[in-house]
Amino acid sequence: MNTNEHENSVSMTPLDKNVKDKFEDWRNILLGEDPHSIRNQIHKMIWDSAVFQCINESREYAAINDEGDPKLNKMVCRFINDSFFKTQLLSIRGLMDKDRNNIRDDRQYTVYSLYNLIEDMKKNSSLLTRENILAFYNLPYDYEKTKAHFDNSTDWTQGPVVEPREIRLSQNIHIQIDSMAKTTAEERSPDDLIPDNIFRKFNKKLATIEVLYEYVNKYIAHPATPDSRKTTPSEIKEALGKVFNAHKIICETVSFIGNNLLFCGFGDFLPISQ
């Protein structure tokens, strides 16, 4: 292998510390090691769901009694179903938790949730420029010049050469921002922003599962009074389907944030058992 080291040919303007801290904060909320990071919350929620679905599938193979009913303990089955439903709703509610007043008043939010992450990114959307994103990851802004510098300064006679991954990463980020900002390579600007309408789309999708959030508030997390809960149905019809639909919306949203806004990926939604 060619062992020559190459530096980016285009120097990057040092990222302001406040901007860097904010980007790191968003990454930690999404992917951090804290047990309450969004990824860890999702891993627990989806793992519990996978276990429940295995239990549910196994019921199909239960022996049948003389009356044609499965030989299962109804009390245990009811307990499993009820516990699964409640814990899943609590998990969804946690990811949807709102600290709106703290965020709007520029105070530190006190809850790690998908909603709070979106609200904070929306409030600080002016930081999500093309230049800031590339600088945060220490990537060259002009990847074409960096590639030309690499090609010209490499001794190709020394064997196989691997192009620095920073070149391809920079190119991919530029292309994704072009798509979101509805611009072209020729019209790119360091000040191109992630459009605000993306955050509105997030909120619109999450609003479709607000009924689960309200149900938990009124019937599980808090013993609401009759007047307080009268606008919230006491039964969520097709509950299992609504839980799985909430999984889908939450996972699609965090995947987009990780892959297309913070450019740090997200990984698998179902954790691998060790």
Short mmCIF file of N, CA, C and O in Angstrom, two decimals, residues 59-182:
data_model
loop_
_atom_site.label_atom_id
_atom_site.label_comp_id
_atom_site.label_asym_id
_atom_site.label_seq_id
_atom_site.Cartn_x
_atom_site.Cartn_y
_atom_site.Cartn_z
N ARG A 59 -48.01 -18.28 20.46
CA ARG A 59 -49.37 -18.64 20.86
C ARG A 59 -50.11 -19.39 19.76
O ARG A 59 -51.03 -20.18 20.02
N GLU A 60 -49.71 -19.14 18.53
CA GLU A 60 -50.37 -19.82 17.40
C GLU A 60 -50.12 -21.32 17.42
O GLU A 60 -50.84 -22.08 16.77
N TYR A 61 -49.08 -21.75 18.15
CA TYR A 61 -48.72 -23.17 18.16
C TYR A 61 -49.15 -23.87 19.45
O TYR A 61 -48.76 -25.01 19.70
N ALA A 62 -49.97 -23.17 20.26
CA ALA A 62 -50.44 -23.78 21.51
C ALA A 62 -51.41 -24.94 21.22
O ALA A 62 -52.14 -24.92 20.22
N ALA A 63 -51.37 -25.93 22.08
CA ALA A 63 -52.29 -27.07 21.95
C ALA A 63 -53.72 -26.59 22.14
O ALA A 63 -53.99 -25.57 22.79
N ILE A 64 -54.65 -27.31 21.55
CA ILE A 64 -56.07 -26.96 21.59
C ILE A 64 -56.80 -27.91 22.53
O ILE A 64 -56.58 -29.13 22.50
N ASN A 65 -57.68 -27.36 23.38
CA ASN A 65 -58.46 -28.21 24.28
C ASN A 65 -59.70 -28.76 23.57
O ASN A 65 -59.92 -28.52 22.37
N ASP A 66 -60.51 -29.50 24.31
CA ASP A 66 -61.69 -30.15 23.72
C ASP A 66 -62.71 -29.15 23.20
O ASP A 66 -63.51 -29.47 22.31
N GLU A 67 -62.69 -27.93 23.77
CA GLU A 67 -63.64 -26.90 23.31
C GLU A 67 -63.10 -26.12 22.10
O GLU A 67 -63.77 -25.23 21.58
N GLY A 68 -61.90 -26.45 21.66
CA GLY A 68 -61.32 -25.77 20.50
C GLY A 68 -60.57 -24.50 20.84
O GLY A 68 -60.18 -23.75 19.94
N ASP A 69 -60.35 -24.25 22.14
CA ASP A 69 -59.61 -23.06 22.56
C ASP A 69 -58.16 -23.43 22.86
O ASP A 69 -57.87 -24.56 23.28
N PRO A 70 -57.23 -22.52 22.64
CA PRO A 70 -55.82 -22.81 22.95
C PRO A 70 -55.63 -23.02 24.45
O PRO A 70 -56.26 -22.34 25.27
N LYS A 71 -54.75 -23.94 24.78
CA LYS A 71 -54.46 -24.23 26.19
C LYS A 71 -53.47 -23.20 26.72
O LYS A 71 -52.27 -23.45 26.88
N LEU A 72 -53.99 -22.01 26.99
CA LEU A 72 -53.18 -20.92 27.50
C LEU A 72 -53.85 -20.33 28.73
O LEU A 72 -55.08 -20.31 28.83
N ASN A 73 -53.04 -19.85 29.65
CA ASN A 73 -53.56 -19.20 30.84
C ASN A 73 -54.03 -17.80 30.47
O ASN A 73 -53.23 -16.92 30.14
N LYS A 74 -55.32 -17.59 30.49
CA LYS A 74 -55.87 -16.31 30.03
C LYS A 74 -55.40 -15.15 30.89
O LYS A 74 -55.19 -14.04 30.39
N MET A 75 -55.25 -15.39 32.19
CA MET A 75 -54.81 -14.32 33.08
C MET A 75 -53.39 -13.87 32.72
O MET A 75 -53.10 -12.68 32.66
N VAL A 76 -52.51 -14.85 32.45
CA VAL A 76 -51.13 -14.53 32.09
C VAL A 76 -51.09 -13.81 30.74
O VAL A 76 -50.37 -12.83 30.56
N CYS A 77 -51.87 -14.31 29.79
CA CYS A 77 -51.91 -13.68 28.45
C CYS A 77 -52.41 -12.25 28.54
O CYS A 77 -51.87 -11.35 27.88
N ARG A 78 -53.43 -12.03 29.34
CA ARG A 78 -53.96 -10.67 29.50
C ARG A 78 -52.92 -9.76 30.14
O ARG A 78 -52.75 -8.60 29.74
N PHE A 79 -52.20 -10.28 31.13
CA PHE A 79 -51.15 -9.50 31.78
C PHE A 79 -50.04 -9.12 30.79
O PHE A 79 -49.58 -7.98 30.77
N ILE A 80 -49.62 -10.09 29.97
CA ILE A 80 -48.57 -9.82 28.97
C ILE A 80 -49.03 -8.75 27.99
O ILE A 80 -48.30 -7.80 27.69
N ASN A 81 -50.25 -8.91 27.49
CA ASN A 81 -50.78 -7.94 26.52
C ASN A 81 -50.88 -6.54 27.13
O ASN A 81 -50.47 -5.54 26.51
N ASP A 82 -51.43 -6.47 28.34
CA ASP A 82 -51.63 -5.18 28.99
C ASP A 82 -50.29 -4.51 29.30
O ASP A 82 -50.12 -3.30 29.08
N SER A 83 -49.35 -5.30 29.81
CA SER A 83 -48.03 -4.75 30.15
C SER A 83 -47.30 -4.25 28.90
O SER A 83 -46.68 -3.19 28.91
N PHE A 84 -47.38 -5.03 27.82
CA PHE A 84 -46.72 -4.62 26.58
C PHE A 84 -47.31 -3.32 26.07
O PHE A 84 -46.59 -2.38 25.71
N PHE A 85 -48.64 -3.25 26.02
CA PHE A 85 -49.29 -2.07 25.50
C PHE A 85 -48.91 -0.83 26.30
O PHE A 85 -48.54 0.21 25.75
N LYS A 86 -48.95 -0.94 27.63
CA LYS A 86 -48.65 0.22 28.47
C LYS A 86 -47.19 0.65 28.35
O LYS A 86 -46.90 1.84 28.25
N THR A 87 -46.27 -0.30 28.39
CA THR A 87 -44.85 0.07 28.32
C THR A 87 -44.50 0.65 26.95
O THR A 87 -43.67 1.56 26.86
N GLN A 88 -45.13 0.15 25.89
CA GLN A 88 -44.87 0.70 24.57
C GLN A 88 -45.41 2.12 24.46
O GLN A 88 -44.74 3.02 23.91
N LEU A 89 -46.59 2.35 25.00
CA LEU A 89 -47.15 3.70 24.97
C LEU A 89 -46.31 4.67 25.79
O LEU A 89 -46.10 5.82 25.39
N LEU A 90 -45.79 4.20 26.92
CA LEU A 90 -44.92 5.05 27.73
C LEU A 90 -43.62 5.36 26.98
O LEU A 90 -43.10 6.48 27.07
N SER A 91 -43.10 4.38 26.26
CA SER A 91 -41.88 4.61 25.47
C SER A 91 -42.14 5.63 24.37
O SER A 91 -41.32 6.53 24.14
N ILE A 92 -43.27 5.50 23.69
CA ILE A 92 -43.63 6.45 22.63
C ILE A 92 -43.83 7.84 23.23
O ILE A 92 -43.37 8.84 22.69
N ARG A 93 -44.50 7.88 24.36
CA ARG A 93 -44.73 9.17 25.03
C ARG A 93 -43.41 9.81 25.42
O ARG A 93 -43.22 11.03 25.30
N GLY A 94 -42.44 9.00 25.90
CA GLY A 94 -41.13 9.54 26.27
C GLY A 94 -40.42 10.18 25.09
O GLY A 94 -39.83 11.25 25.20
N LEU A 95 -40.48 9.52 23.94
CA LEU A 95 -39.84 10.05 22.74
C LEU A 95 -40.56 11.29 22.21
O LEU A 95 -39.97 12.11 21.51
N MET A 96 -41.83 11.42 22.56
CA MET A 96 -42.63 12.57 22.11
C MET A 96 -42.72 13.66 23.17
O MET A 96 -43.41 14.66 22.98
N ASP A 97 -42.04 13.48 24.30
CA ASP A 97 -42.16 14.42 25.41
C ASP A 97 -41.78 15.83 24.99
O ASP A 97 -40.92 16.02 24.13
N LYS A 98 -42.42 16.81 25.62
CA LYS A 98 -42.25 18.19 25.20
C LYS A 98 -41.74 19.05 26.35
O LYS A 98 -42.24 18.98 27.46
N ASP A 99 -40.75 19.85 26.04
CA ASP A 99 -40.18 20.81 26.98
C ASP A 99 -40.21 22.18 26.31
O ASP A 99 -39.24 22.92 26.32
N ARG A 100 -41.36 22.47 25.71
CA ARG A 100 -41.47 23.61 24.80
C ARG A 100 -41.09 24.93 25.46
O ARG A 100 -40.39 25.76 24.88
N ASN A 101 -41.52 25.14 26.70
CA ASN A 101 -41.26 26.43 27.35
C ASN A 101 -39.78 26.67 27.56
O ASN A 101 -39.28 27.78 27.34
N ASN A 102 -39.05 25.64 28.01
CA ASN A 102 -37.62 25.82 28.21
C ASN A 102 -36.91 26.14 26.91
O ASN A 102 -36.03 27.00 26.85
N ILE A 103 -37.27 25.43 25.84
CA ILE A 103 -36.61 25.66 24.55
C ILE A 103 -36.90 27.06 24.03
O ILE A 103 -35.99 27.78 23.59
N ARG A 104 -38.15 27.48 24.11
CA ARG A 104 -38.51 28.80 23.59
C ARG A 104 -37.89 29.92 24.41
O ARG A 104 -37.55 30.98 23.88
N ASP A 105 -37.72 29.70 25.73
CA ASP A 105 -37.14 30.73 26.60
C ASP A 105 -35.63 30.64 26.67
O ASP A 105 -35.00 31.30 27.50
N ASP A 106 -35.05 29.82 25.80
CA ASP A 106 -33.59 29.67 25.72
C ASP A 106 -32.99 29.07 26.98
O ASP A 106 -31.83 29.30 27.30
N ARG A 107 -33.79 28.29 27.71
CA ARG A 107 -33.27 27.55 28.85
C ARG A 107 -32.94 26.13 28.40
O ARG A 107 -33.46 25.64 27.42
N GLN A 108 -32.07 25.47 29.16
CA GLN A 108 -31.69 24.11 28.82
C GLN A 108 -32.89 23.17 29.00
O GLN A 108 -33.53 23.17 30.05
N TYR A 109 -33.19 22.39 27.99
CA TYR A 109 -34.29 21.44 28.13
C TYR A 109 -33.89 20.36 29.12
O TYR A 109 -32.72 20.06 29.34
N THR A 110 -34.89 19.76 29.74
CA THR A 110 -34.64 18.80 30.81
C THR A 110 -34.98 17.38 30.42
O THR A 110 -34.89 16.47 31.24
N VAL A 111 -35.38 17.18 29.17
CA VAL A 111 -35.80 15.85 28.70
C VAL A 111 -35.14 15.54 27.37
O VAL A 111 -35.12 16.39 26.47
N TYR A 112 -34.58 14.34 27.23
CA TYR A 112 -34.07 13.87 25.95
C TYR A 112 -35.24 13.24 25.19
O TYR A 112 -35.70 12.15 25.54
N SER A 113 -35.70 13.92 24.17
CA SER A 113 -36.81 13.38 23.39
C SER A 113 -36.65 13.79 21.94
O SER A 113 -35.94 14.76 21.62
N LEU A 114 -37.32 13.08 21.06
CA LEU A 114 -37.28 13.39 19.64
C LEU A 114 -37.90 14.75 19.39
O LEU A 114 -37.38 15.56 18.60
N TYR A 115 -38.99 15.04 20.05
CA TYR A 115 -39.66 16.33 19.88
C TYR A 115 -38.72 17.47 20.26
O TYR A 115 -38.60 18.47 19.54
N ASN A 116 -38.05 17.35 21.43
CA ASN A 116 -37.16 18.42 21.87
C ASN A 116 -35.98 18.61 20.94
O ASN A 116 -35.52 19.73 20.71
N LEU A 117 -35.46 17.50 20.41
CA LEU A 117 -34.35 17.60 19.46
C LEU A 117 -34.79 18.38 18.23
O LEU A 117 -34.08 19.29 17.76
N ILE A 118 -35.95 18.05 17.70
CA ILE A 118 -36.46 18.75 16.51
C ILE A 118 -36.69 20.23 16.81
O ILE A 118 -36.32 21.11 16.02
N GLU A 119 -37.31 20.52 17.96
CA GLU A 119 -37.59 21.92 18.31
C GLU A 119 -36.29 22.72 18.47
O GLU A 119 -36.21 23.88 18.05
N ASP A 120 -35.27 22.11 19.09
CA ASP A 120 -34.02 22.83 19.29
C ASP A 120 -33.28 23.04 17.97
O ASP A 120 -32.68 24.09 17.74
N MET A 121 -33.32 22.03 17.09
CA MET A 121 -32.70 22.19 15.78
C MET A 121 -33.43 23.25 14.97
O MET A 121 -32.81 24.04 14.26
N LYS A 122 -34.75 23.27 15.09
CA LYS A 122 -35.53 24.27 14.36
C LYS A 122 -35.21 25.68 14.88
O LYS A 122 -35.04 26.62 14.09
N LYS A 123 -35.10 25.82 16.20
CA LYS A 123 -34.80 27.12 16.78
C LYS A 123 -33.41 27.61 16.37
O LYS A 123 -33.18 28.81 16.21
N ASN A 124 -32.49 26.66 16.22
CA ASN A 124 -31.10 27.00 15.86
C ASN A 124 -30.78 26.62 14.42
O ASN A 124 -29.62 26.33 14.09
N SER A 125 -31.79 26.64 13.56
CA SER A 125 -31.61 26.19 12.18
C SER A 125 -30.61 27.05 11.41
O SER A 125 -30.05 26.61 10.40
N SER A 126 -30.37 28.30 11.88
CA SER A 126 -29.40 29.16 11.20
C SER A 126 -27.98 28.60 11.28
O SER A 126 -27.10 29.01 10.51
N LEU A 127 -27.74 27.65 12.20
CA LEU A 127 -26.42 27.04 12.33
C LEU A 127 -26.22 25.92 11.32
O LEU A 127 -25.08 25.52 11.05
N LEU A 128 -27.32 25.42 10.75
CA LEU A 128 -27.24 24.27 9.85
C LEU A 128 -26.92 24.70 8.43
O LEU A 128 -27.67 24.46 7.49
N THR A 129 -25.77 25.34 8.28
CA THR A 129 -25.32 25.75 6.96
C THR A 129 -24.42 24.67 6.36
O THR A 129 -23.85 23.84 7.08
N ARG A 130 -24.27 24.73 5.07
CA ARG A 130 -23.39 23.80 4.36
C ARG A 130 -21.97 23.87 4.94
O ARG A 130 -21.33 22.85 5.20
N GLU A 131 -21.49 25.10 5.13
CA GLU A 131 -20.12 25.29 5.61
C GLU A 131 -19.94 24.74 7.02
O GLU A 131 -18.94 24.07 7.32
N ASN A 132 -20.92 25.01 7.92
CA ASN A 132 -20.80 24.54 9.30
C ASN A 132 -20.80 23.02 9.38
O ASN A 132 -20.05 22.43 10.17
N ILE A 133 -21.67 22.40 8.61
CA ILE A 133 -21.76 20.93 8.65
C ILE A 133 -20.45 20.30 8.21
O ILE A 133 -19.93 19.39 8.86
N LEU A 134 -19.89 20.79 7.12
CA LEU A 134 -18.62 20.24 6.63
C LEU A 134 -17.48 20.53 7.61
O LEU A 134 -16.62 19.66 7.86
N ALA A 135 -17.48 21.74 8.18
CA ALA A 135 -16.42 22.09 9.12
C ALA A 135 -16.50 21.25 10.40
O ALA A 135 -15.48 20.87 10.96
N PHE A 136 -17.73 20.95 10.84
CA PHE A 136 -17.89 20.15 12.06
C PHE A 136 -17.23 18.79 11.92
O PHE A 136 -16.63 18.26 12.86
N TYR A 137 -17.34 18.22 10.73
CA TYR A 137 -16.75 16.90 10.49
C TYR A 137 -15.34 17.00 9.90
O TYR A 137 -14.78 15.99 9.47
N ASN A 138 -14.79 18.24 9.91
CA ASN A 138 -13.42 18.47 9.41
C ASN A 138 -13.26 17.94 7.99
O ASN A 138 -12.27 17.29 7.66
N LEU A 139 -14.25 18.25 7.16
CA LEU A 139 -14.22 17.82 5.76
C LEU A 139 -13.91 19.02 4.86
O LEU A 139 -14.29 20.15 5.17
N PRO A 140 -13.26 18.78 3.74
CA PRO A 140 -12.95 19.88 2.81
C PRO A 140 -14.22 20.39 2.15
O PRO A 140 -15.08 19.60 1.75
N TYR A 141 -14.32 21.71 2.03
CA TYR A 141 -15.48 22.27 1.34
C TYR A 141 -15.39 21.96 -0.15
O TYR A 141 -16.36 21.51 -0.76
N ASP A 142 -14.23 22.21 -0.74
CA ASP A 142 -14.04 21.96 -2.17
C ASP A 142 -13.36 20.60 -2.34
O ASP A 142 -12.13 20.50 -2.42
N TYR A 143 -14.18 19.57 -2.40
CA TYR A 143 -13.62 18.21 -2.49
C TYR A 143 -12.94 17.96 -3.83
O TYR A 143 -12.03 17.12 -3.92
N GLU A 144 -13.33 18.68 -4.87
CA GLU A 144 -12.69 18.49 -6.17
C GLU A 144 -11.23 18.96 -6.15
O GLU A 144 -10.35 18.29 -6.69
N LYS A 145 -10.98 20.10 -5.49
CA LYS A 145 -9.60 20.56 -5.37
C LYS A 145 -8.80 19.63 -4.46
O LYS A 145 -7.61 19.39 -4.71
N THR A 146 -9.46 19.12 -3.42
CA THR A 146 -8.78 18.18 -2.53
C THR A 146 -8.40 16.92 -3.28
O THR A 146 -7.30 16.38 -3.11
N LYS A 147 -9.32 16.45 -4.12
CA LYS A 147 -9.03 15.25 -4.91
C LYS A 147 -7.89 15.51 -5.89
O LYS A 147 -7.00 14.66 -6.08
N ALA A 148 -7.90 16.67 -6.54
CA ALA A 148 -6.84 17.01 -7.49
C ALA A 148 -5.49 17.08 -6.78
O ALA A 148 -4.46 16.59 -7.29
N HIS A 149 -5.49 17.66 -5.58
CA HIS A 149 -4.27 17.74 -4.79
C HIS A 149 -3.77 16.33 -4.44
O HIS A 149 -2.57 16.04 -4.54
N PHE A 150 -4.69 15.48 -4.05
CA PHE A 150 -4.33 14.10 -3.71
C PHE A 150 -3.76 13.38 -4.92
O PHE A 150 -2.72 12.70 -4.85
N ASP A 151 -4.45 13.49 -6.06
CA ASP A 151 -3.99 12.81 -7.27
C ASP A 151 -2.59 13.28 -7.69
O ASP A 151 -1.74 12.47 -8.08
N ASN A 152 -2.37 14.59 -7.61
CA ASN A 152 -1.11 15.16 -8.08
C ASN A 152 0.05 14.87 -7.14
O ASN A 152 1.22 14.86 -7.57
N SER A 153 -0.26 14.65 -5.85
CA SER A 153 0.83 14.47 -4.88
C SER A 153 1.03 13.01 -4.49
O SER A 153 1.84 12.71 -3.61
N THR A 154 0.33 12.11 -5.18
CA THR A 154 0.46 10.69 -4.87
C THR A 154 1.43 10.02 -5.84
O THR A 154 1.38 10.25 -7.04
N ASP A 155 2.30 9.21 -5.29
CA ASP A 155 3.21 8.41 -6.12
C ASP A 155 2.49 7.12 -6.48
O ASP A 155 2.43 6.17 -5.71
N TRP A 156 1.92 7.09 -7.69
CA TRP A 156 1.10 5.96 -8.11
C TRP A 156 1.93 4.72 -8.44
O TRP A 156 1.37 3.66 -8.73
N THR A 157 3.25 4.85 -8.39
CA THR A 157 4.10 3.69 -8.71
C THR A 157 4.35 2.81 -7.49
O THR A 157 4.98 1.77 -7.60
N GLN A 158 3.85 3.26 -6.32
CA GLN A 158 4.14 2.54 -5.09
C GLN A 158 3.10 1.47 -4.75
O GLN A 158 3.10 0.92 -3.66
N GLY A 159 2.21 1.17 -5.68
CA GLY A 159 1.20 0.14 -5.43
C GLY A 159 -0.18 0.74 -5.28
O GLY A 159 -0.40 1.93 -5.56
N PRO A 160 -1.15 -0.09 -4.82
CA PRO A 160 -2.54 0.37 -4.69
C PRO A 160 -2.65 1.58 -3.78
O PRO A 160 -1.95 1.68 -2.77
N VAL A 161 -3.53 2.49 -4.13
CA VAL A 161 -3.75 3.71 -3.36
C VAL A 161 -5.23 3.82 -3.03
O VAL A 161 -6.09 3.59 -3.89
N VAL A 162 -5.53 4.14 -1.79
CA VAL A 162 -6.92 4.33 -1.37
C VAL A 162 -7.18 5.82 -1.24
O VAL A 162 -6.49 6.53 -0.50
N GLU A 163 -8.18 6.29 -1.96
CA GLU A 163 -8.54 7.71 -1.89
C GLU A 163 -9.07 8.04 -0.49
O GLU A 163 -9.86 7.29 0.08
N PRO A 164 -8.65 9.15 0.10
CA PRO A 164 -9.13 9.52 1.43
C PRO A 164 -10.66 9.57 1.48
O PRO A 164 -11.30 10.15 0.59
N ARG A 165 -11.22 8.98 2.52
CA ARG A 165 -12.69 8.92 2.63
C ARG A 165 -13.31 10.30 2.76
O ARG A 165 -14.48 10.51 2.45
N GLU A 166 -12.51 11.28 3.23
CA GLU A 166 -13.05 12.64 3.40
C GLU A 166 -13.54 13.22 2.08
O GLU A 166 -14.47 14.02 2.06
N ILE A 167 -12.90 12.84 0.99
CA ILE A 167 -13.30 13.37 -0.32
C ILE A 167 -14.71 12.89 -0.67
O ILE A 167 -15.58 13.68 -1.06
N ARG A 168 -14.95 11.59 -0.53
CA ARG A 168 -16.26 11.04 -0.85
C ARG A 168 -17.33 11.52 0.12
O ARG A 168 -18.46 11.82 -0.28
N LEU A 169 -16.98 11.64 1.41
CA LEU A 169 -17.95 12.11 2.39
C LEU A 169 -18.37 13.54 2.08
O LEU A 169 -19.56 13.89 2.14
N SER A 170 -17.41 14.39 1.77
CA SER A 170 -17.72 15.78 1.43
C SER A 170 -18.63 15.84 0.21
O SER A 170 -19.62 16.58 0.19
N GLN A 171 -18.31 15.06 -0.80
CA GLN A 171 -19.13 15.04 -2.01
C GLN A 171 -20.56 14.61 -1.70
O GLN A 171 -21.53 15.22 -2.17
N ASN A 172 -20.71 13.55 -0.90
CA ASN A 172 -22.05 13.04 -0.58
C ASN A 172 -22.86 14.06 0.22
O ASN A 172 -24.07 14.22 -0.01
N ILE A 173 -22.21 14.74 1.16
CA ILE A 173 -22.93 15.75 1.95
C ILE A 173 -23.37 16.90 1.05
O ILE A 173 -24.50 17.40 1.16
N HIS A 174 -22.49 17.35 0.16
CA HIS A 174 -22.87 18.40 -0.79
C HIS A 174 -24.11 17.98 -1.59
O HIS A 174 -25.05 18.77 -1.76
N ILE A 175 -24.10 16.76 -2.09
CA ILE A 175 -25.21 16.29 -2.93
C ILE A 175 -26.51 16.26 -2.14
O ILE A 175 -27.58 16.67 -2.63
N GLN A 176 -26.45 15.79 -0.89
CA GLN A 176 -27.67 15.72 -0.07
C GLN A 176 -28.20 17.11 0.26
O GLN A 176 -29.41 17.35 0.24
N ILE A 177 -27.28 18.04 0.57
CA ILE A 177 -27.72 19.41 0.86
C ILE A 177 -28.29 20.06 -0.40
O ILE A 177 -29.28 20.80 -0.34
N ASP A 178 -27.68 19.79 -1.55
CA ASP A 178 -28.22 20.30 -2.83
C ASP A 178 -29.68 19.89 -2.98
O ASP A 178 -30.54 20.69 -3.35
N SER A 179 -29.94 18.61 -2.69
CA SER A 179 -31.30 18.08 -2.87
C SER A 179 -32.28 18.75 -1.92
O SER A 179 -33.39 19.13 -2.32
N MET A 180 -31.89 18.92 -0.66
CA MET A 180 -32.80 19.53 0.32
C MET A 180 -32.98 21.02 0.07
O MET A 180 -34.08 21.56 0.23
N ALA A 181 -31.89 21.70 -0.29
CA ALA A 181 -31.95 23.15 -0.51
C ALA A 181 -32.44 23.51 -1.92
O ALA A 181 -32.57 24.69 -2.25
N LYS A 182 -32.68 22.46 -2.72
CA LYS A 182 -33.15 22.64 -4.10
C LYS A 182 -32.21 23.57 -4.89
O LYS A 182 -32.64 24.57 -5.49
#
